[in-house]
Coordinates of C-alpha atoms in Angstrom, one line a residue:
X1 CA 27.0 -22.8 14.9
X2 CA 26.3 -22.9 11.8
X3 CA 29.3 -22.0 9.6
X4 CA 27.1 -20.7 6.5
X5 CA 24.6 -18.6 9.2
X6 CA 25.4 -14.9 8.9
X7 CA 26.8 -13.0 11.9
X8 CA 23.7 -11.6 13.6
X9 CA 24.8 -7.3 14.9
X10 CA 22.8 -5.8 16.7
X11 CA 23.1 -2.3 16.7
X12 CA 22.0 -0.2 20.1
X13 CA 20.9 3.2 17.9
X14 CA 19.9 5.2 20.5
X15 CA 23.7 4.4 22.1
X16 CA 25.2 4.3 18.5
X17 CA 23.9 7.9 17.6
X18 CA 24.9 9.5 21.5
X19 CA 28.4 8.7 21.4
X20 CA 28.9 11.5 19.3
X21 CA 27.8 15.2 20.3
X22 CA 26.8 16.1 16.5
X23 CA 23.4 17.5 16.8
X24 CA 21.7 14.2 17.3
X25 CA 19.1 15.2 19.8
X26 CA 17.5 17.9 17.6
X27 CA 16.8 15.3 15.0
X28 CA 16.5 11.5 16.4
X29 CA 15.0 9.9 14.2
X30 CA 17.2 11.7 11.3
X31 CA 20.1 11.0 13.3
X32 CA 19.1 6.9 13.3
X33 CA 18.1 7.0 9.8
X34 CA 21.7 8.7 8.8
X35 CA 23.1 5.6 10.8
X36 CA 21.1 2.8 9.2
X37 CA 22.1 4.2 6.0
X38 CA 26.0 4.4 6.7
X39 CA 25.5 0.9 8.0
X40 CA 23.5 -0.3 4.7
X41 CA 26.4 1.4 2.9
X42 CA 28.6 0.4 4.8
X43 CA 28.5 -2.6 6.6
X44 CA 30.1 -3.4 9.8
X45 CA 33.9 -2.6 9.3
X46 CA 36.4 -5.3 10.2
X47 CA 33.9 -8.3 9.9
X48 CA 35.0 -11.1 7.1
X49 CA 31.9 -12.9 5.5
X50 CA 28.3 -12.0 5.8
X51 CA 26.4 -10.0 8.3
X52 CA 22.5 -9.5 9.3
X53 CA 22.6 -6.0 10.7
X54 CA 19.4 -5.4 13.1
X55 CA 19.5 -1.6 13.9
X56 CA 17.3 -1.4 17.4
X57 CA 15.5 1.9 17.5
X58 CA 13.6 3.5 20.1
X59 CA 11.4 6.6 21.8
X60 CA 11.8 8.9 19.0
X61 CA 13.5 7.4 16.3
X62 CA 10.6 4.7 16.2
X63 CA 8.9 4.5 12.9
X64 CA 12.3 4.2 11.3
X65 CA 12.0 2.1 7.8
X66 CA 14.4 -1.1 6.6
X67 CA 16.1 -0.7 4.2
X68 CA 18.2 -3.4 1.7
X69 CA 20.8 -4.5 3.9
X70 CA 19.4 -3.1 7.3
X71 CA 17.2 -4.5 9.4
X72 CA 15.2 -2.5 11.3
X73 CA 13.0 -3.3 15.0
X74 CA 11.1 -0.9 17.0
X75 CA 11.5 -1.5 20.7
X76 CA 7.8 -1.1 22.2
X77 CA 8.9 0.2 25.7
X78 CA 12.8 -0.6 26.1
X79 CA 15.4 -1.0 23.6
X80 CA 17.8 -2.4 26.0
X81 CA 15.3 -5.3 26.8
X82 CA 14.8 -5.7 22.9
X83 CA 18.1 -6.3 22.2
X84 CA 18.4 -8.9 25.0
X85 CA 15.5 -10.9 23.5
X86 CA 17.0 -10.6 20.2
X87 CA 19.9 -12.5 22.1
X88 CA 18.1 -14.7 23.5
X89 CA 16.5 -15.8 20.2
X90 CA 19.3 -15.6 18.4
X91 CA 20.5 -18.6 21.1
X92 CA 23.5 -20.5 19.5
X93 CA 24.0 -18.3 16.9
X94 CA 27.2 -16.2 16.8
X95 CA 26.2 -12.4 17.6
X96 CA 27.7 -9.0 18.0
X97 CA 26.1 -6.6 20.1
X98 CA 27.0 -3.0 19.5
X99 CA 26.7 -0.4 22.0
X100 CA 28.7 1.1 25.5
X101 CA 25.9 0.5 28.0
X102 CA 27.7 -1.3 30.6
X103 CA 24.3 -2.7 31.8
X104 CA 23.5 -4.0 28.3
X105 CA 27.1 -5.6 27.7
X106 CA 26.8 -7.2 30.7
X107 CA 23.2 -8.8 30.4
X108 CA 23.9 -10.0 26.5
X109 CA 27.6 -11.6 27.1
X110 CA 25.8 -13.9 29.9
X111 CA 24.0 -15.3 26.7
X112 CA 27.0 -15.5 24.6
X113 CA 27.6 -12.5 22.9
X114 CA 30.0 -10.7 21.8
X115 CA 30.2 -6.6 22.5
X116 CA 32.0 -4.1 20.7
X117 CA 31.7 -0.1 21.0
X118 CA 30.0 2.8 18.7
X119 CA 33.1 3.3 17.5
X120 CA 33.0 -0.1 15.6
X121 CA 30.2 1.6 13.1
X122 CA 31.2 4.8 13.6
X123 CA 32.9 6.7 11.1

């Protein structure tokens, strides 16, 4: 692993947004945009060094635009499958997947990624 390569942080937008009952279901896209903006402003608390943040959106949140510091990828079908593919493409690179989804956590850890829960990026 190249020490100069930033940590790849893949954020499961639907799972993180859905972790707090704050009315997100009334505007899924707006909730994903607020998460994107918080990630752009705050990064990943507790992580030293550079990070590359990828926010994976699906369903009603598709089409959220990227901003400086946060790449946004719209999953064509399954957000979980898309995140697994991102981890596979990052083989050999330090990778952190932010989700509480047990099955997704299992799948990405089998590929060598670390996992963290939604509170990692939610206030």
